[in-house]
Amino acid sequence: MRAIRLSFFHMLEVVKHDRMLAAALMSPVLAGTAIHFGVPFAEKMLIQVTGLPAVLTPYYGLFDIFFASLTPVMFCFIAAMVVLEEHDDHIDRYLFITGLGRNEYFVSRMLLPSLLAFLITVILLPVVKLTKLSGAEIVFLSLTGSLQGIIIALLIVTLSSNKLEGMAVTKLSSFIIFGAVVPFFVPAPIDLCAFFLPSFWMGKAVLERKPIVMMLSAFVAVMWILILKRKYERKM
């Protein structure tokens, strides 16, 4: 545990000296503020302009899902950038033969940032949410969002050979979270075409008010992680 803790703190030191990564740490607070105050304000303006009784209100659950996914995605993106930099500089190879092995390195670079994102989401989501979410729904959304963060981090590390490629892969892999849109706009059973995306089940759980469906989201996410971790281990 001591080696994992030291490795994690070392990563934080690296982030502190990188302005782009340090700025990414603030994105959850900024995005949460924008969602909590900006979306209801935009809804009032749109209602006045269109004369409709509701424009964005039916999709408030989507905003909650996106926020639950944002913090893990940003934190795991930061971790993935550090991993790529260490891989480019061959630092990871030296770490593997020290007291910090491959599995412990994975824990310090992937699991701990995801766990930290989970805790922050559990704290912030009740404050910025736009819909009535139960305690169980908040925990499940935070958990599944954190698992998605690991998936995106693994995709970045697996498909990229440097930080520049990592930025491009980040944009592409982030589309994983947009599976939550499908249940809101695509009728059943056609919507099941997106069953392989964890975010799809998040959207279905929020839309149908069935937290039990979130367990499917977690299961699908774990399957993604197990497959990608094998590819990650081969590369490293």
PDB file of C-alpha atoms in Angstrom:
ATOM      1  CA  MET A   1       0.000   0.000   0.000  1.00  0.00           C
ATOM      2  CA  ARG A   2       2.869   2.388   0.746  1.00  0.00           C
ATOM      3  CA  ALA A   3       4.280   1.969  -2.767  1.00  0.00           C
ATOM      4  CA  ILE A   4       0.845   2.586  -4.287  1.00  0.00           C
ATOM      5  CA  ARG A   5       0.327   5.683  -2.152  1.00  0.00           C
ATOM      6  CA  LEU A   6       3.738   7.119  -3.063  1.00  0.00           C
ATOM      7  CA  SER A   7       3.151   6.396  -6.747  1.00  0.00           C
ATOM      8  CA  PHE A   8      -0.216   8.157  -6.614  1.00  0.00           C
ATOM      9  CA  PHE A   9       1.256  11.228  -4.910  1.00  0.00           C
ATOM     10  CA  HIS A  10       4.035  11.274  -7.494  1.00  0.00           C
ATOM     11  CA  MET A  11       1.378  11.434 -10.207  1.00  0.00           C
ATOM     12  CA  LEU A  12      -0.242  14.390  -8.431  1.00  0.00           C
ATOM     13  CA  GLU A  13       3.124  16.166  -8.451  1.00  0.00           C
ATOM     14  CA  VAL A  14       3.368  15.643 -12.196  1.00  0.00           C
ATOM     15  CA  VAL A  15      -0.147  17.019 -12.659  1.00  0.00           C
ATOM     16  CA  LYS A  16       0.645  20.048 -10.520  1.00  0.00           C
ATOM     17  CA  HIS A  17       3.418  21.077 -12.919  1.00  0.00           C
ATOM     18  CA  ASP A  18       1.284  20.606 -16.031  1.00  0.00           C
ATOM     19  CA  ARG A  19      -1.099  23.541 -16.471  1.00  0.00           C
ATOM     20  CA  MET A  20      -3.431  21.740 -18.838  1.00  0.00           C
ATOM     21  CA  LEU A  21      -3.860  18.739 -16.539  1.00  0.00           C
ATOM     22  CA  ALA A  22      -4.154  20.941 -13.461  1.00  0.00           C
ATOM     23  CA  ALA A  23      -6.890  22.972 -15.158  1.00  0.00           C
ATOM     24  CA  ALA A  24      -8.752  19.745 -15.951  1.00  0.00           C
ATOM     25  CA  LEU A  25      -9.080  19.125 -12.213  1.00  0.00           C
ATOM     26  CA  MET A  26     -11.334  22.184 -11.947  1.00  0.00           C
ATOM     27  CA  SER A  27     -13.696  21.134 -14.742  1.00  0.00           C
ATOM     28  CA  PRO A  28     -16.180  19.236 -12.498  1.00  0.00           C
ATOM     29  CA  VAL A  29     -16.853  22.323 -10.379  1.00  0.00           C
ATOM     30  CA  LEU A  30     -17.164  24.599 -13.411  1.00  0.00           C
ATOM     31  CA  ALA A  31     -19.379  22.153 -15.304  1.00  0.00           C
ATOM     32  CA  GLY A  32     -21.522  21.510 -12.235  1.00  0.00           C
ATOM     33  CA  THR A  33     -22.092  25.220 -11.757  1.00  0.00           C
ATOM     34  CA  ALA A  34     -22.979  25.662 -15.424  1.00  0.00           C
ATOM     35  CA  ILE A  35     -25.450  22.764 -15.333  1.00  0.00           C
ATOM     36  CA  HIS A  36     -27.101  23.696 -12.052  1.00  0.00           C
ATOM     37  CA  PHE A  37     -27.658  27.346 -12.922  1.00  0.00           C
ATOM     38  CA  GLY A  38     -27.277  27.536 -16.704  1.00  0.00           C
ATOM     39  CA  VAL A  39     -29.639  24.768 -17.823  1.00  0.00           C
ATOM     40  CA  PRO A  40     -32.722  25.972 -15.849  1.00  0.00           C
ATOM     41  CA  PHE A  41     -32.022  29.531 -17.042  1.00  0.00           C
ATOM     42  CA  ALA A  42     -31.785  28.335 -20.651  1.00  0.00           C
ATOM     43  CA  GLU A  43     -35.027  26.403 -20.159  1.00  0.00           C
ATOM     44  CA  LYS A  44     -36.852  29.582 -19.084  1.00  0.00           C
ATOM     45  CA  MET A  45     -35.514  31.477 -22.104  1.00  0.00           C
ATOM     46  CA  LEU A  46     -36.468  28.676 -24.508  1.00  0.00           C
ATOM     47  CA  ILE A  47     -39.983  28.439 -23.063  1.00  0.00           C
ATOM     48  CA  GLN A  48     -40.465  32.173 -23.572  1.00  0.00           C
ATOM     49  CA  VAL A  49     -39.177  32.006 -27.141  1.00  0.00           C
ATOM     50  CA  THR A  50     -40.983  28.844 -28.252  1.00  0.00           C
ATOM     51  CA  GLY A  51     -44.132  29.105 -26.158  1.00  0.00           C
ATOM     52  CA  LEU A  52     -43.827  25.409 -25.299  1.00  0.00           C
ATOM     53  CA  PRO A  53     -44.519  24.190 -21.751  1.00  0.00           C
ATOM     54  CA  ALA A  54     -41.133  22.430 -21.613  1.00  0.00           C
ATOM     55  CA  VAL A  55     -38.090  22.172 -23.853  1.00  0.00           C
ATOM     56  CA  LEU A  56     -35.128  20.879 -21.819  1.00  0.00           C
ATOM     57  CA  THR A  57     -36.998  19.607 -18.762  1.00  0.00           C
ATOM     58  CA  PRO A  58     -37.684  16.122 -20.214  1.00  0.00           C
ATOM     59  CA  TYR A  59     -33.934  15.717 -20.651  1.00  0.00           C
ATOM     60  CA  TYR A  60     -32.768  16.913 -17.252  1.00  0.00           C
ATOM     61  CA  GLY A  61     -31.871  13.325 -16.412  1.00  0.00           C
ATOM     62  CA  LEU A  62     -29.360  13.370 -19.267  1.00  0.00           C
ATOM     63  CA  PHE A  63     -27.572  16.336 -17.742  1.00  0.00           C
ATOM     64  CA  ASP A  64     -27.306  14.447 -14.454  1.00  0.00           C
ATOM     65  CA  ILE A  65     -25.833  11.440 -16.259  1.00  0.00           C
ATOM     66  CA  PHE A  66     -23.329  13.575 -18.127  1.00  0.00           C
ATOM     67  CA  PHE A  67     -22.205  15.235 -14.916  1.00  0.00           C
ATOM     68  CA  ALA A  68     -21.844  11.846 -13.206  1.00  0.00           C
ATOM     69  CA  SER A  69     -19.588  10.814 -16.088  1.00  0.00           C
ATOM     70  CA  LEU A  70     -17.621  14.065 -16.378  1.00  0.00           C
ATOM     71  CA  THR A  71     -15.493  13.911 -13.223  1.00  0.00           C
ATOM     72  CA  PRO A  72     -14.327  10.312 -13.786  1.00  0.00           C
ATOM     73  CA  VAL A  73     -13.602  11.020 -17.449  1.00  0.00           C
ATOM     74  CA  MET A  74     -11.493  14.080 -16.631  1.00  0.00           C
ATOM     75  CA  PHE A  75      -9.631  12.453 -13.741  1.00  0.00           C
ATOM     76  CA  CYS A  76      -8.905   9.283 -15.701  1.00  0.00           C
ATOM     77  CA  PHE A  77      -7.899  11.367 -18.727  1.00  0.00           C
ATOM     78  CA  ILE A  78      -5.329  13.077 -16.516  1.00  0.00           C
ATOM     79  CA  ALA A  79      -4.074   9.691 -15.287  1.00  0.00           C
ATOM     80  CA  ALA A  80      -3.864   8.369 -18.867  1.00  0.00           C
ATOM     81  CA  MET A  81      -1.778  11.378 -19.947  1.00  0.00           C
ATOM     82  CA  VAL A  82       0.658  10.730 -17.106  1.00  0.00           C
ATOM     83  CA  VAL A  83       0.870   7.040 -18.028  1.00  0.00           C
ATOM     84  CA  LEU A  84       1.616   7.906 -21.667  1.00  0.00           C
ATOM     85  CA  GLU A  85       4.306  10.366 -20.629  1.00  0.00           C
ATOM     86  CA  GLU A  86       5.918   7.817 -18.323  1.00  0.00           C
ATOM     87  CA  HIS A  87       5.748   5.209 -21.072  1.00  0.00           C
ATOM     88  CA  ASP A  88       7.385   7.580 -23.583  1.00  0.00           C
ATOM     89  CA  ASP A  89      10.171   8.338 -21.094  1.00  0.00           C
ATOM     90  CA  HIS A  90      10.509   4.622 -20.157  1.00  0.00           C
ATOM     91  CA  ILE A  91       9.886   5.505 -16.533  1.00  0.00           C
ATOM     92  CA  ASP A  92       7.200   2.861 -16.165  1.00  0.00           C
ATOM     93  CA  ARG A  93       9.681   0.086 -16.907  1.00  0.00           C
ATOM     94  CA  TYR A  94      11.834   1.133 -13.982  1.00  0.00           C
ATOM     95  CA  LEU A  95       8.803   1.360 -11.714  1.00  0.00           C
ATOM     96  CA  PHE A  96       7.754  -2.183 -12.639  1.00  0.00           C
ATOM     97  CA  ILE A  97      10.977  -3.663 -11.270  1.00  0.00           C
ATOM     98  CA  THR A  98      10.811  -1.735  -8.013  1.00  0.00           C
ATOM     99  CA  GLY A  99       8.483  -2.361  -5.092  1.00  0.00           C
ATOM    100  CA  LEU A 100       5.728  -1.035  -7.330  1.00  0.00           C
ATOM    101  CA  GLY A 101       4.779  -3.899  -9.653  1.00  0.00           C
ATOM    102  CA  ARG A 102       2.571  -3.826 -12.717  1.00  0.00           C
ATOM    103  CA  ASN A 103      -0.665  -4.423 -10.812  1.00  0.00           C
ATOM    104  CA  GLU A 104       0.163  -1.827  -8.168  1.00  0.00           C
ATOM    105  CA  TYR A 105       1.075   0.632 -10.914  1.00  0.00           C
ATOM    106  CA  PHE A 106      -2.344   0.045 -12.495  1.00  0.00           C
ATOM    107  CA  VAL A 107      -4.022   0.651  -9.138  1.00  0.00           C
ATOM    108  CA  SER A 108      -2.159   3.915  -8.534  1.00  0.00           C
ATOM    109  CA  ARG A 109      -2.692   5.233 -12.077  1.00  0.00           C
ATOM    110  CA  MET A 110      -6.202   4.004 -12.887  1.00  0.00           C
ATOM    111  CA  LEU A 111      -8.147   2.758  -9.892  1.00  0.00           C
ATOM    112  CA  LEU A 112      -7.235   5.466  -7.369  1.00  0.00           C
ATOM    113  CA  PRO A 113      -8.132   8.381  -9.711  1.00  0.00           C
ATOM    114  CA  SER A 114     -11.395   6.595 -10.470  1.00  0.00           C
ATOM    115  CA  LEU A 115     -12.094   6.096  -6.767  1.00  0.00           C
ATOM    116  CA  LEU A 116     -11.352   9.762  -6.075  1.00  0.00           C
ATOM    117  CA  ALA A 117     -13.701  10.753  -8.921  1.00  0.00           C
ATOM    118  CA  PHE A 118     -16.395   8.505  -7.450  1.00  0.00           C
ATOM    119  CA  LEU A 119     -16.155  10.209  -4.058  1.00  0.00           C
ATOM    120  CA  ILE A 120     -16.225  13.698  -5.581  1.00  0.00           C
ATOM    121  CA  THR A 121     -19.220  12.799  -7.760  1.00  0.00           C
ATOM    122  CA  VAL A 122     -21.123  11.396  -4.783  1.00  0.00           C
ATOM    123  CA  ILE A 123     -20.556  14.720  -3.022  1.00  0.00           C
ATOM    124  CA  LEU A 124     -21.254  17.089  -5.941  1.00  0.00           C
ATOM    125  CA  LEU A 125     -24.065  15.289  -7.770  1.00  0.00           C
ATOM    126  CA  PRO A 126     -26.671  15.854  -5.004  1.00  0.00           C
ATOM    127  CA  VAL A 127     -25.812  19.566  -5.171  1.00  0.00           C
ATOM    128  CA  VAL A 128     -25.939  20.095  -8.942  1.00  0.00           C
ATOM    129  CA  LYS A 129     -28.550  17.497  -9.987  1.00  0.00           C
ATOM    130  CA  LEU A 130     -31.594  18.685 -11.912  1.00  0.00           C
ATOM    131  CA  THR A 131     -33.853  15.699 -11.185  1.00  0.00           C
ATOM    132  CA  LYS A 132     -34.947  13.949  -8.017  1.00  0.00           C
ATOM    133  CA  LEU A 133     -32.388  11.194  -7.559  1.00  0.00           C
ATOM    134  CA  SER A 134     -32.477   8.777  -4.654  1.00  0.00           C
ATOM    135  CA  GLY A 135     -29.376   7.976  -2.660  1.00  0.00           C
ATOM    136  CA  ALA A 136     -29.080   4.619  -4.438  1.00  0.00           C
ATOM    137  CA  GLU A 137     -29.341   6.270  -7.864  1.00  0.00           C
ATOM    138  CA  ILE A 138     -26.648   8.799  -6.971  1.00  0.00           C
ATOM    139  CA  VAL A 139     -24.297   6.037  -5.825  1.00  0.00           C
ATOM    140  CA  PHE A 140     -24.988   3.892  -8.894  1.00  0.00           C
ATOM    141  CA  LEU A 141     -24.539   6.800 -11.309  1.00  0.00           C
ATOM    142  CA  SER A 142     -21.290   7.779  -9.599  1.00  0.00           C
ATOM    143  CA  LEU A 143     -20.040   4.188  -9.637  1.00  0.00           C
ATOM    144  CA  THR A 144     -20.876   3.534 -13.275  1.00  0.00           C
ATOM    145  CA  GLY A 145     -19.481   6.909 -14.270  1.00  0.00           C
ATOM    146  CA  SER A 146     -16.219   6.002 -12.520  1.00  0.00           C
ATOM    147  CA  LEU A 147     -16.062   2.663 -14.341  1.00  0.00           C
ATOM    148  CA  GLN A 148     -16.537   4.520 -17.621  1.00  0.00           C
ATOM    149  CA  GLY A 149     -13.614   6.728 -16.657  1.00  0.00           C
ATOM    150  CA  ILE A 150     -11.389   3.649 -16.380  1.00  0.00           C
ATOM    151  CA  ILE A 151     -12.617   2.441 -19.778  1.00  0.00           C
ATOM    152  CA  ILE A 152     -11.723   5.738 -21.426  1.00  0.00           C
ATOM    153  CA  ALA A 153      -8.321   5.828 -19.713  1.00  0.00           C
ATOM    154  CA  LEU A 154      -7.560   2.304 -20.923  1.00  0.00           C
ATOM    155  CA  LEU A 155      -8.658   3.188 -24.450  1.00  0.00           C
ATOM    156  CA  ILE A 156      -6.370   6.222 -24.433  1.00  0.00           C
ATOM    157  CA  VAL A 157      -3.369   4.288 -23.156  1.00  0.00           C
ATOM    158  CA  THR A 158      -3.990   1.266 -25.368  1.00  0.00           C
ATOM    159  CA  LEU A 159      -4.629   3.098 -28.646  1.00  0.00           C
ATOM    160  CA  SER A 160      -2.110   5.938 -28.243  1.00  0.00           C
ATOM    161  CA  SER A 161       1.652   5.965 -28.475  1.00  0.00           C
ATOM    162  CA  ASN A 162       2.135   9.525 -27.178  1.00  0.00           C
ATOM    163  CA  LYS A 163       0.265  12.375 -25.514  1.00  0.00           C
ATOM    164  CA  LEU A 164      -0.673  14.034 -28.823  1.00  0.00           C
ATOM    165  CA  GLU A 165      -2.371  10.876 -30.029  1.00  0.00           C
ATOM    166  CA  GLY A 166      -3.870  10.529 -26.571  1.00  0.00           C
ATOM    167  CA  MET A 167      -5.669  13.853 -26.976  1.00  0.00           C
ATOM    168  CA  ALA A 168      -7.221  12.682 -30.246  1.00  0.00           C
ATOM    169  CA  VAL A 169      -8.234   9.310 -28.817  1.00  0.00           C
ATOM    170  CA  THR A 170      -9.776  11.079 -25.815  1.00  0.00           C
ATOM    171  CA  LYS A 171     -12.179  12.941 -28.083  1.00  0.00           C
ATOM    172  CA  LEU A 172     -13.205   9.753 -29.848  1.00  0.00           C
ATOM    173  CA  SER A 173     -13.475   7.548 -26.758  1.00  0.00           C
ATOM    174  CA  SER A 174     -15.556  10.154 -24.932  1.00  0.00           C
ATOM    175  CA  PHE A 175     -18.416   9.299 -27.291  1.00  0.00           C
ATOM    176  CA  ILE A 176     -18.924   6.237 -25.080  1.00  0.00           C
ATOM    177  CA  ILE A 177     -20.841   8.383 -22.606  1.00  0.00           C
ATOM    178  CA  PHE A 178     -23.309   9.484 -25.305  1.00  0.00           C
ATOM    179  CA  GLY A 179     -24.959   6.075 -25.237  1.00  0.00           C
ATOM    180  CA  ALA A 180     -27.137   7.615 -22.517  1.00  0.00           C
ATOM    181  CA  VAL A 181     -28.875   9.661 -25.207  1.00  0.00           C
ATOM    182  CA  VAL A 182     -30.259   6.587 -26.988  1.00  0.00           C
ATOM    183  CA  PRO A 183     -33.081   5.643 -24.546  1.00  0.00           C
ATOM    184  CA  PHE A 184     -34.310   9.245 -24.567  1.00  0.00           C
ATOM    185  CA  PHE A 185     -34.649   9.511 -28.347  1.00  0.00           C
ATOM    186  CA  VAL A 186     -34.796   5.996 -29.795  1.00  0.00           C
ATOM    187  CA  PRO A 187     -37.914   3.883 -29.132  1.00  0.00           C
ATOM    188  CA  ALA A 188     -37.710   0.378 -27.693  1.00  0.00           C
ATOM    189  CA  PRO A 189     -36.697  -2.230 -28.703  1.00  0.00           C
ATOM    190  CA  ILE A 190     -34.582  -0.465 -31.355  1.00  0.00           C
ATOM    191  CA  ASP A 191     -32.687   1.322 -28.583  1.00  0.00           C
ATOM    192  CA  LEU A 192     -31.121  -2.004 -27.570  1.00  0.00           C
ATOM    193  CA  CYS A 193     -28.681  -1.576 -30.445  1.00  0.00           C
ATOM    194  CA  ALA A 194     -26.579   0.366 -27.927  1.00  0.00           C
ATOM    195  CA  PHE A 195     -26.696  -2.370 -25.267  1.00  0.00           C
ATOM    196  CA  PHE A 196     -22.894  -2.734 -25.303  1.00  0.00           C
ATOM    197  CA  LEU A 197     -22.403   0.799 -23.931  1.00  0.00           C
ATOM    198  CA  PRO A 198     -22.517   1.209 -20.125  1.00  0.00           C
ATOM    199  CA  SER A 199     -23.954   4.701 -20.537  1.00  0.00           C
ATOM    200  CA  PHE A 200     -26.945   3.272 -22.418  1.00  0.00           C
ATOM    201  CA  TRP A 201     -28.040   1.426 -19.289  1.00  0.00           C
ATOM    202  CA  MET A 202     -27.425   4.559 -17.213  1.00  0.00           C
ATOM    203  CA  GLY A 203     -29.832   6.446 -19.468  1.00  0.00           C
ATOM    204  CA  LYS A 204     -32.384   3.654 -19.333  1.00  0.00           C
ATOM    205  CA  ALA A 205     -32.197   3.475 -15.536  1.00  0.00           C
ATOM    206  CA  VAL A 206     -32.744   7.231 -15.118  1.00  0.00           C
ATOM    207  CA  LEU A 207     -35.473   7.411 -17.767  1.00  0.00           C
ATOM    208  CA  GLU A 208     -37.422   4.430 -16.431  1.00  0.00           C
ATOM    209  CA  ARG A 209     -36.596   5.142 -12.760  1.00  0.00           C
ATOM    210  CA  LYS A 210     -35.194   1.632 -12.282  1.00  0.00           C
ATOM    211  CA  PRO A 211     -31.938   1.690 -10.291  1.00  0.00           C
ATOM    212  CA  ILE A 212     -31.688  -2.081 -10.706  1.00  0.00           C
ATOM    213  CA  VAL A 213     -30.942  -1.496 -14.406  1.00  0.00           C
ATOM    214  CA  MET A 214     -27.789   0.306 -13.301  1.00  0.00           C
ATOM    215  CA  MET A 215     -26.350  -3.070 -12.324  1.00  0.00           C
ATOM    216  CA  LEU A 216     -26.386  -3.987 -16.017  1.00  0.00           C
ATOM    217  CA  SER A 217     -24.418  -0.822 -16.704  1.00  0.00           C
ATOM    218  CA  ALA A 218     -21.815  -1.808 -14.111  1.00  0.00           C
ATOM    219  CA  PHE A 219     -21.622  -5.355 -15.528  1.00  0.00           C
ATOM    220  CA  VAL A 220     -21.088  -4.111 -19.090  1.00  0.00           C
ATOM    221  CA  ALA A 221     -18.456  -1.643 -17.876  1.00  0.00           C
ATOM    222  CA  VAL A 222     -16.542  -4.359 -16.012  1.00  0.00           C
ATOM    223  CA  MET A 223     -16.511  -6.492 -19.171  1.00  0.00           C
ATOM    224  CA  TRP A 224     -15.010  -3.567 -21.100  1.00  0.00           C
ATOM    225  CA  ILE A 225     -12.378  -3.062 -18.413  1.00  0.00           C
ATOM    226  CA  LEU A 226     -11.337  -6.727 -18.329  1.00  0.00           C
ATOM    227  CA  ILE A 227     -10.907  -6.833 -22.125  1.00  0.00           C
ATOM    228  CA  LEU A 228      -9.040  -3.532 -22.321  1.00  0.00           C
ATOM    229  CA  LYS A 229      -6.815  -4.358 -19.352  1.00  0.00           C
ATOM    230  CA  ARG A 230      -5.479  -7.398 -21.212  1.00  0.00           C
ATOM    231  CA  LYS A 231      -4.604  -5.209 -24.195  1.00  0.00           C
ATOM    232  CA  TYR A 232      -3.059  -2.649 -21.847  1.00  0.00           C
ATOM    233  CA  GLU A 233      -0.889  -5.301 -20.182  1.00  0.00           C
ATOM    234  CA  ARG A 234       0.339  -6.557 -23.558  1.00  0.00           C
ATOM    235  CA  LYS A 235       1.326  -3.053 -24.580  1.00  0.00           C
ATOM    236  CA  MET A 236       3.061  -2.230 -21.300  1.00  0.00           C
TER     237      MET A 236
END
